[in-house]
Amino acid sequence: MAGIRLFDYQLDAIRRMKNGCILCGGVGSGKSLTALSYYYLQNGGAIESVTGGEYIPMDDPPSDLYIITTARKRDTFEWEKELAPFLLTTNGETNLYRNRVTIDSWNNIAKYAEAKDAFFIFDEQRVVGSGVWVKSFLKIARANRWILLSATPGDSWSEYIPVFVANGFYKNRTQFIREHVIYSHAAKFPKIERYLGEGKLEALREAILVDMDFHRPTVQHHEDIFVPYDAGLYREILRRRWDVWKDEPIENAGGLCYCLRKAVNLDESRQRAALEIAEKHPRMILFYSFDYELEALKAIGWPPGTALAEWNGHRHEPVPEGKKWVYLVNYAAGAEGWNCTKTDTIVFYSQHYSYKVTTQASGRIDRLNTPYRDLYYYHLKSRSGIDIAISRALREKKTFNESRFIKW
């Protein structure tokens, strides 16, 4: 039986991995296979070369394996496919070994807080803040071996606090804040002004971060397509602070931004632009933000024979088959945890506030096994104030802040 096949950069990452590390690789770089290979080696398996070799069984029983991932990856059995070369399965009757293999979503992490002497793979960074997920994660980390997988591990030091605590660098969140955080006195709510001892923090991050030196064979081509918008309606909403759809006053900055974006995103010119792209690229994934966008997209007269499918909070349909299709994906539901090698095109019908989410969404087609070398990304946007501000934040690899944009 053939063994596990890995690239040089994956073997190099495995050699540098250790308990409590963050395996950091771009979207589509093969983090799942690398993580399972590390588990396999830790439990007595062996990989003879980059191209593999005969399968060498692990010690039996190997430690129980828990994979905490996104709900979509769990429901679409992405991890089961990755487990197959290791002769592992969640089915106790067909699993080669006498261990337990469990795959579940972050929503259910508390169910496994009492596990001991097992191996956990935490897929996609979710341990931020101090909520139930973080508390369960810290309890698991104390009694088990674990690694964390992430394409975008952290934009600020506060996002590393749970992982630093889990590694024993700090006793708890309070100690980290006492040593490193200066809060702004002018803010009405707790707002970090700056961090102290960043040299130490960089050294700690370096100790746990394992970067995969992954050189993509693909080339991403990003194109901004500027579309018109109703400037009069935009100015009216901004001046009167009035929701013209509900015919009621707008109460806060978030509500005003929502209405401004609605005025921009519902312009028919945006629908025409999406249709023109579909005529050029008959198979494409289209990301959108709001339900009203979905309704507008479904009303487009797509080219004859074009199949439509959706993935959002209401419907979970698979990627269509055939030569002509449009897959309508909501950012919140489908920006991560799945992949598609049937197309070379993604359209961003509206912009997401988060650079991380946008990067994750872009990675859905940029996979190791894609047959395409050139990948095409079309960003539909207007020259309205809010679209320009969102674009600026994304260009700076930041998250758009509504309160800073709107002086309420």
PDB file of N, CA and C in Angstrom, residues 57-138:
ATOM      1  N   PRO A  57       2.530   1.105   9.802  1.00  0.00           N
ATOM      2  CA  PRO A  57       1.485   1.292  10.807  1.00  0.00           C
ATOM      3  C   PRO A  57       1.993   2.027  12.041  1.00  0.00           C
ATOM      4  N   MET A  58       1.085   2.746  12.678  1.00  0.00           N
ATOM      5  CA  MET A  58       1.378   3.401  13.949  1.00  0.00           C
ATOM      6  C   MET A  58       1.336   2.367  15.070  1.00  0.00           C
ATOM      7  N   ASP A  59       1.824   2.749  16.236  1.00  0.00           N
ATOM      8  CA  ASP A  59       1.657   1.907  17.418  1.00  0.00           C
ATOM      9  C   ASP A  59       0.165   1.768  17.699  1.00  0.00           C
ATOM     10  N   ASP A  60      -0.270   0.606  18.089  1.00  0.00           N
ATOM     11  CA  ASP A  60      -1.701   0.387  18.306  1.00  0.00           C
ATOM     12  C   ASP A  60      -1.978   0.108  19.790  1.00  0.00           C
ATOM     13  N   PRO A  61      -2.835   0.894  20.445  1.00  0.00           N
ATOM     14  CA  PRO A  61      -3.581   1.990  19.827  1.00  0.00           C
ATOM     15  C   PRO A  61      -2.811   3.305  19.868  1.00  0.00           C
ATOM     16  N   PRO A  62      -2.915   4.109  18.791  1.00  0.00           N
ATOM     17  CA  PRO A  62      -2.391   5.472  18.871  1.00  0.00           C
ATOM     18  C   PRO A  62      -3.316   6.306  19.760  1.00  0.00           C
ATOM     19  N   SER A  63      -2.900   7.477  20.104  1.00  0.00           N
ATOM     20  CA  SER A  63      -3.754   8.309  20.954  1.00  0.00           C
ATOM     21  C   SER A  63      -5.042   8.668  20.223  1.00  0.00           C
ATOM     22  N   ASP A  64      -6.104   8.863  20.995  1.00  0.00           N
ATOM     23  CA  ASP A  64      -7.360   9.315  20.402  1.00  0.00           C
ATOM     24  C   ASP A  64      -7.125  10.635  19.683  1.00  0.00           C
ATOM     25  N   LEU A  65      -7.821  10.808  18.565  1.00  0.00           N
ATOM     26  CA  LEU A  65      -7.642  12.004  17.742  1.00  0.00           C
ATOM     27  C   LEU A  65      -8.944  12.791  17.690  1.00  0.00           C
ATOM     28  N   TYR A  66      -8.879  14.055  18.074  1.00  0.00           N
ATOM     29  CA  TYR A  66     -10.025  14.950  17.983  1.00  0.00           C
ATOM     30  C   TYR A  66      -9.671  16.085  17.029  1.00  0.00           C
ATOM     31  N   ILE A  67     -10.540  16.319  16.048  1.00  0.00           N
ATOM     32  CA  ILE A  67     -10.345  17.405  15.098  1.00  0.00           C
ATOM     33  C   ILE A  67     -11.498  18.386  15.278  1.00  0.00           C
ATOM     34  N   ILE A  68     -11.174  19.587  15.742  1.00  0.00           N
ATOM     35  CA  ILE A  68     -12.179  20.624  15.950  1.00  0.00           C
ATOM     36  C   ILE A  68     -12.078  21.592  14.779  1.00  0.00           C
ATOM     37  N   THR A  69     -13.126  21.675  13.983  1.00  0.00           N
ATOM     38  CA  THR A  69     -13.062  22.395  12.715  1.00  0.00           C
ATOM     39  C   THR A  69     -14.335  23.213  12.508  1.00  0.00           C
ATOM     40  N   THR A  70     -14.516  23.747  11.318  1.00  0.00           N
ATOM     41  CA  THR A  70     -15.725  24.502  11.021  1.00  0.00           C
ATOM     42  C   THR A  70     -16.890  23.542  10.795  1.00  0.00           C
ATOM     43  N   ALA A  71     -18.095  24.035  10.987  1.00  0.00           N
ATOM     44  CA  ALA A  71     -19.279  23.196  10.783  1.00  0.00           C
ATOM     45  C   ALA A  71     -19.346  22.707   9.340  1.00  0.00           C
ATOM     46  N   ARG A  72     -18.958  23.547   8.417  1.00  0.00           N
ATOM     47  CA  ARG A  72     -19.023  23.142   7.009  1.00  0.00           C
ATOM     48  C   ARG A  72     -18.043  22.016   6.717  1.00  0.00           C
ATOM     49  N   LYS A  73     -16.794  22.136   7.206  1.00  0.00           N
ATOM     50  CA  LYS A  73     -15.828  21.070   6.958  1.00  0.00           C
ATOM     51  C   LYS A  73     -16.287  19.760   7.581  1.00  0.00           C
ATOM     52  N   ARG A  74     -16.916  19.852   8.741  1.00  0.00           N
ATOM     53  CA  ARG A  74     -17.440  18.636   9.364  1.00  0.00           C
ATOM     54  C   ARG A  74     -18.551  18.038   8.513  1.00  0.00           C
ATOM     55  N   ASP A  75     -19.469  18.881   8.056  1.00  0.00           N
ATOM     56  CA  ASP A  75     -20.652  18.391   7.347  1.00  0.00           C
ATOM     57  C   ASP A  75     -20.349  17.928   5.926  1.00  0.00           C
ATOM     58  N   THR A  76     -19.269  18.446   5.318  1.00  0.00           N
ATOM     59  CA  THR A  76     -18.920  18.038   3.958  1.00  0.00           C
ATOM     60  C   THR A  76     -17.831  16.970   3.940  1.00  0.00           C
ATOM     61  N   PHE A  77     -17.451  16.476   5.128  1.00  0.00           N
ATOM     62  CA  PHE A  77     -16.504  15.352   5.259  1.00  0.00           C
ATOM     63  C   PHE A  77     -15.132  15.642   4.652  1.00  0.00           C
ATOM     64  N   GLU A  78     -14.720  16.907   4.700  1.00  0.00           N
ATOM     65  CA  GLU A  78     -13.397  17.280   4.180  1.00  0.00           C
ATOM     66  C   GLU A  78     -12.289  16.519   4.906  1.00  0.00           C
ATOM     67  N   TRP A  79     -12.404  16.428   6.226  1.00  0.00           N
ATOM     68  CA  TRP A  79     -11.346  15.787   7.004  1.00  0.00           C
ATOM     69  C   TRP A  79     -11.327  14.275   6.801  1.00  0.00           C
ATOM     70  N   GLU A  80     -12.482  13.661   6.561  1.00  0.00           N
ATOM     71  CA  GLU A  80     -12.488  12.217   6.308  1.00  0.00           C
ATOM     72  C   GLU A  80     -11.622  11.864   5.104  1.00  0.00           C
ATOM     73  N   LYS A  81     -11.659  12.722   4.075  1.00  0.00           N
ATOM     74  CA  LYS A  81     -10.827  12.479   2.888  1.00  0.00           C
ATOM     75  C   LYS A  81      -9.350  12.558   3.240  1.00  0.00           C
ATOM     76  N   GLU A  82      -8.999  13.518   4.110  1.00  0.00           N
ATOM     77  CA  GLU A  82      -7.604  13.661   4.512  1.00  0.00           C
ATOM     78  C   GLU A  82      -7.139  12.490   5.377  1.00  0.00           C
ATOM     79  N   LEU A  83      -8.052  11.889   6.133  1.00  0.00           N
ATOM     80  CA  LEU A  83      -7.704  10.782   7.028  1.00  0.00           C
ATOM     81  C   LEU A  83      -7.436   9.480   6.276  1.00  0.00           C
ATOM     82  N   ALA A  84      -8.023   9.334   5.091  1.00  0.00           N
ATOM     83  CA  ALA A  84      -7.982   8.058   4.369  1.00  0.00           C
ATOM     84  C   ALA A  84      -6.562   7.511   4.152  1.00  0.00           C
ATOM     85  N   PRO A  85      -5.567   8.317   3.722  1.00  0.00           N
ATOM     86  CA  PRO A  85      -4.220   7.756   3.513  1.00  0.00           C
ATOM     87  C   PRO A  85      -3.571   7.207   4.781  1.00  0.00           C
ATOM     88  N   PHE A  86      -4.084   7.642   5.942  1.00  0.00           N
ATOM     89  CA  PHE A  86      -3.525   7.178   7.216  1.00  0.00           C
ATOM     90  C   PHE A  86      -4.279   5.972   7.773  1.00  0.00           C
ATOM     91  N   LEU A  87      -5.260   5.493   6.988  1.00  0.00           N
ATOM     92  CA  LEU A  87      -6.107   4.352   7.377  1.00  0.00           C
ATOM     93  C   LEU A  87      -6.846   4.636   8.683  1.00  0.00           C
ATOM     94  N   LEU A  88      -7.253   5.882   8.829  1.00  0.00           N
ATOM     95  CA  LEU A  88      -8.025   6.314   9.989  1.00  0.00           C
ATOM     96  C   LEU A  88      -9.427   6.719   9.548  1.00  0.00           C
ATOM     97  N   THR A  89     -10.399   6.505  10.396  1.00  0.00           N
ATOM     98  CA  THR A  89     -11.774   6.877  10.103  1.00  0.00           C
ATOM     99  C   THR A  89     -12.528   7.101  11.400  1.00  0.00           C
ATOM    100  N   THR A  90     -13.587   7.889  11.321  1.00  0.00           N
ATOM    101  CA  THR A  90     -14.412   8.130  12.501  1.00  0.00           C
ATOM    102  C   THR A  90     -15.313   6.933  12.807  1.00  0.00           C
ATOM    103  N   ASN A  91     -15.396   5.995  11.881  1.00  0.00           N
ATOM    104  CA  ASN A  91     -16.208   4.784  12.071  1.00  0.00           C
ATOM    105  C   ASN A  91     -15.401   3.758  12.856  1.00  0.00           C
ATOM    106  N   GLY A  92     -15.810   3.509  14.082  1.00  0.00           N
ATOM    107  CA  GLY A  92     -15.076   2.582  14.936  1.00  0.00           C
ATOM    108  C   GLY A  92     -14.972   1.178  14.382  1.00  0.00           C
ATOM    109  N   GLU A  93     -15.950   0.753  13.560  1.00  0.00           N
ATOM    110  CA  GLU A  93     -15.956  -0.609  13.026  1.00  0.00           C
ATOM    111  C   GLU A  93     -14.966  -0.787  11.882  1.00  0.00           C
ATOM    112  N   THR A  94     -14.661   0.293  11.162  1.00  0.00           N
ATOM    113  CA  THR A  94     -13.759   0.174  10.014  1.00  0.00           C
ATOM    114  C   THR A  94     -12.400   0.823  10.254  1.00  0.00           C
ATOM    115  N   ASN A  95     -12.246   1.533  11.366  1.00  0.00           N
ATOM    116  CA  ASN A  95     -10.958   2.143  11.689  1.00  0.00           C
ATOM    117  C   ASN A  95      -9.915   1.048  11.898  1.00  0.00           C
ATOM    118  N   LEU A  96      -8.724   1.227  11.322  1.00  0.00           N
ATOM    119  CA  LEU A  96      -7.683   0.209  11.431  1.00  0.00           C
ATOM    120  C   LEU A  96      -7.201   0.033  12.868  1.00  0.00           C
ATOM    121  N   TYR A  97      -7.297   1.105  13.649  1.00  0.00           N
ATOM    122  CA  TYR A  97      -6.725   1.082  14.995  1.00  0.00           C
ATOM    123  C   TYR A  97      -7.809   1.074  16.077  1.00  0.00           C
ATOM    124  N   ARG A  98      -7.344   0.842  17.304  1.00  0.00           N
ATOM    125  CA  ARG A  98      -8.275   0.782  18.425  1.00  0.00           C
ATOM    126  C   ARG A  98      -8.393   2.129  19.139  1.00  0.00           C
ATOM    127  N   ASN A  99      -8.222   3.195  18.407  1.00  0.00           N
ATOM    128  CA  ASN A  99      -8.376   4.528  18.996  1.00  0.00           C
ATOM    129  C   ASN A  99      -9.677   5.160  18.511  1.00  0.00           C
ATOM    130  N   ARG A 100     -10.015   6.264  19.089  1.00  0.00           N
ATOM    131  CA  ARG A 100     -11.221   7.003  18.702  1.00  0.00           C
ATOM    132  C   ARG A 100     -10.825   8.203  17.862  1.00  0.00           C
ATOM    133  N   VAL A 101     -11.510   8.387  16.735  1.00  0.00           N
ATOM    134  CA  VAL A 101     -11.302   9.551  15.875  1.00  0.00           C
ATOM    135  C   VAL A 101     -12.611  10.333  15.836  1.00  0.00           C
ATOM    136  N   THR A 102     -12.557  11.582  16.254  1.00  0.00           N
ATOM    137  CA  THR A 102     -13.754  12.419  16.335  1.00  0.00           C
ATOM    138  C   THR A 102     -13.529  13.715  15.574  1.00  0.00           C
ATOM    139  N   ILE A 103     -14.512  14.081  14.760  1.00  0.00           N
ATOM    140  CA  ILE A 103     -14.476  15.346  14.026  1.00  0.00           C
ATOM    141  C   ILE A 103     -15.731  16.126  14.401  1.00  0.00           C
ATOM    142  N   ASP A 104     -15.551  17.334  14.913  1.00  0.00           N
ATOM    143  CA  ASP A 104     -16.709  18.126  15.318  1.00  0.00           C
ATOM    144  C   ASP A 104     -16.413  19.606  15.124  1.00  0.00           C
ATOM    145  N   SER A 105     -17.445  20.427  15.267  1.00  0.00           N
ATOM    146  CA  SER A 105     -17.295  21.859  15.022  1.00  0.00           C
ATOM    147  C   SER A 105     -16.928  22.599  16.297  1.00  0.00           C
ATOM    148  N   TRP A 106     -16.455  23.812  16.112  1.00  0.00           N
ATOM    149  CA  TRP A 106     -16.097  24.673  17.244  1.00  0.00           C
ATOM    150  C   TRP A 106     -17.294  24.909  18.155  1.00  0.00           C
ATOM    151  N   ASN A 107     -18.482  24.894  17.596  1.00  0.00           N
ATOM    152  CA  ASN A 107     -19.676  25.111  18.422  1.00  0.00           C
ATOM    153  C   ASN A 107     -19.804  24.067  19.521  1.00  0.00           C
ATOM    154  N   ASN A 108     -19.225  22.898  19.312  1.00  0.00           N
ATOM    155  CA  ASN A 108     -19.361  21.795  20.267  1.00  0.00           C
ATOM    156  C   ASN A 108     -18.079  21.511  21.047  1.00  0.00           C
ATOM    157  N   ILE A 109     -17.143  22.435  21.044  1.00  0.00           N
ATOM    158  CA  ILE A 109     -15.854  22.170  21.686  1.00  0.00           C
ATOM    159  C   ILE A 109     -16.011  21.855  23.176  1.00  0.00           C
ATOM    160  N   ALA A 110     -17.007  22.425  23.835  1.00  0.00           N
ATOM    161  CA  ALA A 110     -17.185  22.194  25.274  1.00  0.00           C
ATOM    162  C   ALA A 110     -17.452  20.723  25.587  1.00  0.00           C
ATOM    163  N   LYS A 111     -17.948  19.965  24.610  1.00  0.00           N
ATOM    164  CA  LYS A 111     -18.227  18.531  24.826  1.00  0.00           C
ATOM    165  C   LYS A 111     -16.952  17.738  25.093  1.00  0.00           C
ATOM    166  N   TYR A 112     -15.810  18.278  24.698  1.00  0.00           N
ATOM    167  CA  TYR A 112     -14.563  17.523  24.780  1.00  0.00           C
ATOM    168  C   TYR A 112     -13.594  18.107  25.818  1.00  0.00           C
ATOM    169  N   ALA A 113     -14.116  18.989  26.671  1.00  0.00           N
ATOM    170  CA  ALA A 113     -13.268  19.652  27.656  1.00  0.00           C
ATOM    171  C   ALA A 113     -12.703  18.688  28.699  1.00  0.00           C
ATOM    172  N   GLU A 114     -13.320  17.526  28.869  1.00  0.00           N
ATOM    173  CA  GLU A 114     -12.850  16.561  29.869  1.00  0.00           C
ATOM    174  C   GLU A 114     -11.916  15.509  29.283  1.00  0.00           C
ATOM    175  N   ALA A 115     -11.632  15.585  27.991  1.00  0.00           N
ATOM    176  CA  ALA A 115     -10.750  14.590  27.357  1.00  0.00           C
ATOM    177  C   ALA A 115      -9.347  14.654  27.954  1.00  0.00           C
ATOM    178  N   LYS A 116      -8.692  13.491  28.024  1.00  0.00           N
ATOM    179  CA  LYS A 116      -7.340  13.428  28.577  1.00  0.00           C
ATOM    180  C   LYS A 116      -6.472  12.508  27.713  1.00  0.00           C
ATOM    181  N   ASP A 117      -5.185  12.849  27.630  1.00  0.00           N
ATOM    182  CA  ASP A 117      -4.180  12.034  26.942  1.00  0.00           C
ATOM    183  C   ASP A 117      -4.531  11.770  25.483  1.00  0.00           C
ATOM    184  N   ALA A 118      -5.206  12.708  24.852  1.00  0.00           N
ATOM    185  CA  ALA A 118      -5.558  12.592  23.435  1.00  0.00           C
ATOM    186  C   ALA A 118      -4.743  13.602  22.630  1.00  0.00           C
ATOM    187  N   PHE A 119      -4.976  13.626  21.324  1.00  0.00           N
ATOM    188  CA  PHE A 119      -4.310  14.575  20.435  1.00  0.00           C
ATOM    189  C   PHE A 119      -5.397  15.401  19.755  1.00  0.00           C
ATOM    190  N   PHE A 120      -5.301  16.721  19.863  1.00  0.00           N
ATOM    191  CA  PHE A 120      -6.290  17.623  19.273  1.00  0.00           C
ATOM    192  C   PHE A 120      -5.669  18.425  18.138  1.00  0.00           C
ATOM    193  N   ILE A 121      -6.389  18.497  17.029  1.00  0.00           N
ATOM    194  CA  ILE A 121      -6.057  19.408  15.935  1.00  0.00           C
ATOM    195  C   ILE A 121      -7.153  20.462  15.905  1.00  0.00           C
ATOM    196  N   PHE A 122      -6.783  21.691  16.181  1.00  0.00           N
ATOM    197  CA  PHE A 122      -7.735  22.799  16.131  1.00  0.00           C
ATOM    198  C   PHE A 122      -7.587  23.476  14.774  1.00  0.00           C
ATOM    199  N   ASP A 123      -8.592  23.332  13.956  1.00  0.00           N
ATOM    200  CA  ASP A 123      -8.548  23.794  12.572  1.00  0.00           C
ATOM    201  C   ASP A 123      -9.239  25.149  12.439  1.00  0.00           C
ATOM    202  N   GLU A 124      -8.556  26.124  11.864  1.00  0.00           N
ATOM    203  CA  GLU A 124      -9.035  27.495  11.698  1.00  0.00           C
ATOM    204  C   GLU A 124      -9.075  28.192  13.056  1.00  0.00           C
ATOM    205  N   GLN A 125      -8.354  29.270  13.172  1.00  0.00           N
ATOM    206  CA  GLN A 125      -8.196  29.978  14.443  1.00  0.00           C
ATOM    207  C   GLN A 125      -9.541  30.494  14.958  1.00  0.00           C
ATOM    208  N   ARG A 126      -9.956  30.007  16.124  1.00  0.00           N
ATOM    209  CA  ARG A 126     -11.195  30.464  16.759  1.00  0.00           C
ATOM    210  C   ARG A 126     -10.980  30.836  18.219  1.00  0.00           C
ATOM    211  N   VAL A 127      -9.768  30.661  18.723  1.00  0.00           N
ATOM    212  CA  VAL A 127      -9.516  30.894  20.145  1.00  0.00           C
ATOM    213  C   VAL A 127      -9.101  32.344  20.356  1.00  0.00           C
ATOM    214  N   VAL A 128     -10.089  33.225  20.318  1.00  0.00           N
ATOM    215  CA  VAL A 128      -9.880  34.649  20.515  1.00  0.00           C
ATOM    216  C   VAL A 128     -10.838  35.129  21.595  1.00  0.00           C
ATOM    217  N   GLY A 129     -10.352  35.984  22.494  1.00  0.00           N
ATOM    218  CA  GLY A 129     -11.208  36.523  23.544  1.00  0.00           C
ATOM    219  C   GLY A 129     -11.150  35.694  24.807  1.00  0.00           C
ATOM    220  N   SER A 130     -12.292  35.592  25.496  1.00  0.00           N
ATOM    221  CA  SER A 130     -12.326  34.869  26.773  1.00  0.00           C
ATOM    222  C   SER A 130     -13.636  34.128  26.977  1.00  0.00           C
ATOM    223  N   GLY A 131     -14.313  33.763  25.898  1.00  0.00           N
ATOM    224  CA  GLY A 131     -15.612  33.102  25.995  1.00  0.00           C
ATOM    225  C   GLY A 131     -15.515  31.604  26.238  1.00  0.00           C
ATOM    226  N   VAL A 132     -16.628  30.917  26.000  1.00  0.00           N
ATOM    227  CA  VAL A 132     -16.737  29.478  26.264  1.00  0.00           C
ATOM    228  C   VAL A 132     -15.736  28.687  25.432  1.00  0.00           C
ATOM    229  N   TRP A 133     -15.560  29.062  24.169  1.00  0.00           N
ATOM    230  CA  TRP A 133     -14.628  28.328  23.309  1.00  0.00           C
ATOM    231  C   TRP A 133     -13.214  28.403  23.870  1.00  0.00           C
ATOM    232  N   VAL A 134     -12.804  29.586  24.303  1.00  0.00           N
ATOM    233  CA  VAL A 134     -11.455  29.752  24.840  1.00  0.00           C
ATOM    234  C   VAL A 134     -11.284  28.990  26.147  1.00  0.00           C
ATOM    235  N   LYS A 135     -12.276  29.054  27.017  1.00  0.00           N
ATOM    236  CA  LYS A 135     -12.199  28.326  28.288  1.00  0.00           C
ATOM    237  C   LYS A 135     -12.080  26.826  28.054  1.00  0.00           C
ATOM    238  N   SER A 136     -12.853  26.300  27.110  1.00  0.00           N
ATOM    239  CA  SER A 136     -12.781  24.869  26.791  1.00  0.00           C
ATOM    240  C   SER A 136     -11.423  24.527  26.183  1.00  0.00           C
ATOM    241  N   PHE A 137     -10.948  25.389  25.289  1.00  0.00           N
ATOM    242  CA  PHE A 137      -9.644  25.187  24.658  1.00  0.00           C
ATOM    243  C   PHE A 137      -8.533  25.109  25.709  1.00  0.00           C
ATOM    244  N   LEU A 138      -8.539  26.031  26.668  1.00  0.00           N
ATOM    245  CA  LEU A 138      -7.494  26.045  27.686  1.00  0.00           C
ATOM    246  C   LEU A 138      -7.552  24.797  28.566  1.00  0.00           C
TER     247      LEU A 138
END
